[in-house]
Amino acid sequence: MRRLLDRFDRAFFAEAPAERLAIVRLLVGGFALVYLCVRAVHLQRVGHLPPEGFRPIGVISALSAPLPLWAVRGLIGAAIAAGAAFVAGFKFRVAGPLFGALLLWVLSYRNSWGMVFHTENLLVLHVIALGLAAAADAYSLDARRAAALSASAPPPAPHGRYGWPLRLLCAITVTSYFIAGVAKLRNSGLDWALSDILRNYVAHDNVRKIALGDTHSPLGGALVRYGFLFPPLALATLAVELGAPLALFSRRVAVVFCGAAWLFHLGVLLTMAILFPYPLLGIAFAGFFELEKMRDLRRPRRAAPA
């Protein structure tokens, strides 16, 4: 057991450069900030809804009644301000946890009024994990200020404190996919991959959207005519989701998993017009890659001396 724990410790707390974690902070925080800004008007509209529609979930269960409109708008504004500090890496020890808490509250409050947007769950968990880490030791206003105060101090060396948040983000990502696969098996068993369940789901989703005048997928409607296509697609979905944890143990498997998961979300968009922007932009998988090396690839190589 001691040997197993030592191996886990070396893997989970493996050294990583501060730049890699900082790039992930910029990507994840930048997406969250833009997402909040784009949806700000929609998020505050719940303040106009009748209180009878309030069904608190998650952290919002602490409330027994809806918040007044001014409080809803104030919390959204505070979340956007904290998000800007998060991305800039300004006073990150405060801004990091604060943005995670406010993002969780604002999105949970919106989801307490009807349809739950489960597409937001992974983003919120990633922001919380980054907010509790030393994710602003590079590419941040805090790092620039520290360098100005101590010009002789060297840049931060690779360390486990920059590695564990990345491993945690990866673990959160694969766990979310694994849970989705387990849910399919619990609800449908192997019939998910051996019957027309996926085909019927695609057909029902598009017919419902057409009836409601919502955006639907013409491609999905056309493909349901060919029943033989869907069992292999359903089986591939299960393989990606249930096999997701293997991505934590091999870099090659991680690359395959990220590519397969991205294709899965692309398929969902094309067949059901359901958009998962966070993984489709690749940001959900950023923790798996050595992103700081992209900076080195862009640098022009010096010609070798004659």
Tab-separated table of C-alpha atoms in Angstrom, residues 54-240:
chain	number	residue	atom	x	y	z
A	54	PHE	CA	-38.244	29.161	-8.097
A	55	ARG	CA	-36.872	25.648	-7.497
A	56	PRO	CA	-33.504	26.079	-5.739
A	57	ILE	CA	-30.769	23.556	-6.530
A	58	GLY	CA	-27.250	23.073	-5.199
A	59	VAL	CA	-25.891	25.983	-3.193
A	60	ILE	CA	-29.075	27.950	-3.921
A	61	SER	CA	-30.928	25.546	-1.628
A	62	ALA	CA	-29.779	27.835	1.180
A	63	LEU	CA	-32.435	30.321	-0.005
A	64	SER	CA	-36.085	29.966	0.916
A	65	ALA	CA	-37.225	32.688	-1.510
A	66	PRO	CA	-35.892	34.372	-4.666
A	67	LEU	CA	-33.464	37.274	-4.421
A	68	PRO	CA	-34.564	40.793	-5.352
A	69	LEU	CA	-33.637	41.938	-8.849
A	70	TRP	CA	-30.968	44.360	-7.609
A	71	ALA	CA	-29.193	41.510	-5.798
A	72	VAL	CA	-29.311	39.289	-8.882
A	73	ARG	CA	-27.798	42.019	-11.023
A	74	GLY	CA	-25.235	42.902	-8.361
A	75	LEU	CA	-24.011	39.307	-8.078
A	76	ILE	CA	-23.698	38.996	-11.846
A	77	GLY	CA	-21.702	42.225	-11.973
A	78	ALA	CA	-19.502	41.046	-9.100
A	79	ALA	CA	-18.900	37.742	-10.891
A	80	ILE	CA	-17.826	39.548	-14.059
A	81	ALA	CA	-15.485	41.818	-12.097
A	82	ALA	CA	-13.973	38.852	-10.246
A	83	GLY	CA	-13.645	37.028	-13.555
A	84	ALA	CA	-11.652	39.895	-15.031
A	85	ALA	CA	-9.304	39.822	-12.014
A	86	PHE	CA	-9.068	36.027	-12.352
A	87	VAL	CA	-7.968	36.246	-15.976
A	88	ALA	CA	-5.571	39.139	-15.330
A	89	GLY	CA	-4.114	37.389	-12.302
A	90	PHE	CA	-4.729	40.391	-10.069
A	91	LYS	CA	-4.898	39.741	-6.304
A	92	PHE	CA	-5.403	36.136	-7.302
A	93	ARG	CA	-5.410	34.714	-3.781
A	94	VAL	CA	-8.683	36.553	-3.295
A	95	ALA	CA	-9.964	36.816	-6.866
A	96	GLY	CA	-9.413	33.121	-7.636
A	97	PRO	CA	-11.651	31.594	-4.946
A	98	LEU	CA	-14.085	34.513	-5.183
A	99	PHE	CA	-14.665	34.029	-8.906
A	100	GLY	CA	-15.193	30.299	-8.429
A	101	ALA	CA	-17.770	30.925	-5.705
A	102	LEU	CA	-19.601	33.663	-7.613
A	103	LEU	CA	-19.659	31.673	-10.858
A	104	LEU	CA	-21.119	28.691	-9.009
A	105	TRP	CA	-23.762	30.895	-7.379
A	106	VAL	CA	-24.781	32.858	-10.477
A	107	LEU	CA	-25.132	29.827	-12.748
A	108	SER	CA	-26.823	27.724	-10.051
A	109	TYR	CA	-29.310	30.548	-9.444
A	110	ARG	CA	-30.224	30.628	-13.126
A	111	ASN	CA	-30.627	26.844	-13.146
A	112	SER	CA	-33.015	27.107	-10.196
A	113	TRP	CA	-35.680	28.520	-12.510
A	114	GLY	CA	-36.300	25.654	-14.887
A	115	MET	CA	-34.024	23.910	-17.354
A	116	VAL	CA	-30.699	22.879	-15.825
A	117	PHE	CA	-27.764	23.615	-18.145
A	118	HIS	CA	-25.501	20.663	-17.389
A	119	THR	CA	-23.134	21.966	-20.079
A	120	GLU	CA	-21.877	24.437	-17.448
A	121	ASN	CA	-20.893	21.934	-14.745
A	122	LEU	CA	-17.404	21.109	-16.011
A	123	LEU	CA	-16.549	24.770	-16.527
A	124	VAL	CA	-17.543	25.707	-12.969
A	125	LEU	CA	-15.546	22.843	-11.442
A	126	HIS	CA	-12.474	23.802	-13.472
A	127	VAL	CA	-12.705	27.441	-12.398
A	128	ILE	CA	-13.026	26.450	-8.737
A	129	ALA	CA	-10.011	24.130	-8.972
A	130	LEU	CA	-7.881	26.797	-10.652
A	131	GLY	CA	-9.028	29.453	-8.188
A	132	LEU	CA	-7.642	27.394	-5.312
A	133	ALA	CA	-4.267	26.839	-7.011
A	134	ALA	CA	-1.143	28.910	-7.629
A	135	ALA	CA	-2.367	29.632	-11.146
A	136	ALA	CA	-1.180	33.256	-11.278
A	137	ASP	CA	2.536	32.759	-10.684
A	138	ALA	CA	3.151	33.489	-14.373
A	139	TYR	CA	1.487	35.592	-17.087
A	140	SER	CA	-0.314	37.729	-14.509
A	141	LEU	CA	-0.310	41.162	-12.931
A	142	ASP	CA	0.655	39.558	-9.633
A	143	ALA	CA	3.703	37.922	-11.223
A	144	ARG	CA	4.684	41.178	-12.932
A	145	ARG	CA	4.421	43.054	-9.655
A	146	ALA	CA	6.500	40.429	-7.824
A	147	ALA	CA	9.176	40.643	-10.509
A	148	ALA	CA	9.257	44.437	-10.265
A	149	LEU	CA	9.698	44.309	-6.494
A	150	SER	CA	12.516	41.792	-6.704
A	151	ALA	CA	14.350	42.175	-10.004
A	152	SER	CA	16.977	39.611	-8.994
A	153	ALA	CA	14.468	36.860	-8.183
A	154	PRO	CA	14.466	34.029	-10.752
A	155	PRO	CA	11.202	32.980	-12.429
A	156	PRO	CA	9.370	30.154	-10.652
A	157	ALA	CA	10.862	26.731	-11.353
A	158	PRO	CA	8.716	23.703	-12.237
A	159	HIS	CA	7.078	22.391	-9.090
A	160	GLY	CA	4.405	20.030	-7.875
A	161	ARG	CA	2.225	22.968	-6.842
A	162	TYR	CA	1.778	23.687	-10.536
A	163	GLY	CA	1.315	20.040	-11.440
A	164	TRP	CA	-1.441	18.940	-9.100
A	165	PRO	CA	-4.032	21.491	-10.317
A	166	LEU	CA	-3.528	20.262	-13.878
A	167	ARG	CA	-3.923	16.646	-12.795
A	168	LEU	CA	-7.021	17.628	-10.835
A	169	LEU	CA	-8.530	19.315	-13.891
A	170	CYS	CA	-7.870	16.187	-15.946
A	171	ALA	CA	-9.380	13.991	-13.239
A	172	ILE	CA	-12.506	16.172	-13.094
A	173	THR	CA	-12.836	16.006	-16.864
A	174	VAL	CA	-12.578	12.224	-17.193
A	175	THR	CA	-14.841	11.720	-14.174
A	176	SER	CA	-17.579	13.779	-15.793
A	177	TYR	CA	-17.469	11.601	-18.913
A	178	PHE	CA	-17.273	8.383	-16.879
A	179	ILE	CA	-20.349	9.365	-14.862
A	180	ALA	CA	-22.228	10.018	-18.120
A	181	GLY	CA	-21.343	6.508	-19.322
A	182	VAL	CA	-22.408	4.910	-16.029
A	183	ALA	CA	-25.703	6.818	-16.195
A	184	LYS	CA	-26.387	5.379	-19.654
A	185	LEU	CA	-25.784	1.843	-18.385
A	186	ARG	CA	-27.943	2.400	-15.292
A	187	ASN	CA	-30.828	3.774	-17.348
A	188	SER	CA	-30.675	1.501	-20.389
A	189	GLY	CA	-28.086	-1.205	-19.809
A	190	LEU	CA	-26.379	-2.617	-22.874
A	191	ASP	CA	-29.537	-1.834	-24.852
A	192	TRP	CA	-28.029	1.649	-25.229
A	193	ALA	CA	-25.521	0.175	-27.687
A	194	LEU	CA	-27.582	-2.740	-29.041
A	195	SER	CA	-30.919	-1.142	-29.840
A	196	ASP	CA	-32.500	1.978	-31.342
A	197	ILE	CA	-32.325	4.048	-28.141
A	198	LEU	CA	-29.855	6.589	-29.542
A	199	ARG	CA	-31.706	6.746	-32.852
A	200	ASN	CA	-35.027	7.357	-31.078
A	201	TYR	CA	-33.438	9.987	-28.862
A	202	VAL	CA	-32.081	11.895	-31.868
A	203	ALA	CA	-35.445	11.662	-33.635
A	204	HIS	CA	-37.414	12.767	-30.545
A	205	ASP	CA	-35.092	15.689	-29.856
A	206	ASN	CA	-35.406	17.059	-33.380
A	207	VAL	CA	-39.174	16.511	-33.633
A	208	ARG	CA	-39.679	18.307	-30.306
A	209	LYS	CA	-37.582	21.254	-31.472
A	210	ILE	CA	-39.466	21.478	-34.764
A	211	ALA	CA	-42.786	21.487	-32.894
A	212	LEU	CA	-41.555	24.252	-30.589
A	213	GLY	CA	-40.049	26.293	-33.408
A	214	ASP	CA	-36.566	25.857	-31.961
A	215	THR	CA	-33.304	25.280	-33.839
A	216	HIS	CA	-33.056	21.662	-34.948
A	217	SER	CA	-30.672	19.538	-36.997
A	218	PRO	CA	-31.690	18.640	-40.569
A	219	LEU	CA	-28.770	16.200	-40.638
A	220	GLY	CA	-30.044	14.346	-37.589
A	221	GLY	CA	-33.497	14.107	-39.121
A	222	ALA	CA	-32.051	12.661	-42.290
A	223	LEU	CA	-29.798	10.126	-40.557
A	224	VAL	CA	-32.554	8.531	-38.460
A	225	ARG	CA	-33.717	6.810	-41.648
A	226	TYR	CA	-30.626	4.610	-41.481
A	227	GLY	CA	-30.968	2.574	-38.321
A	228	PHE	CA	-27.750	0.612	-38.811
A	229	LEU	CA	-25.675	3.760	-38.132
A	230	PHE	CA	-26.717	4.265	-34.531
A	231	PRO	CA	-25.671	1.113	-32.603
A	232	PRO	CA	-21.994	1.598	-33.589
A	233	LEU	CA	-22.211	5.284	-32.653
A	234	ALA	CA	-23.822	4.420	-29.322
A	235	LEU	CA	-21.124	1.813	-28.632
A	236	ALA	CA	-18.397	4.315	-29.480
A	237	THR	CA	-19.972	6.808	-27.081
A	238	LEU	CA	-19.894	4.267	-24.265
A	239	ALA	CA	-16.291	3.364	-25.057
A	240	VAL	CA	-15.199	7.015	-24.880
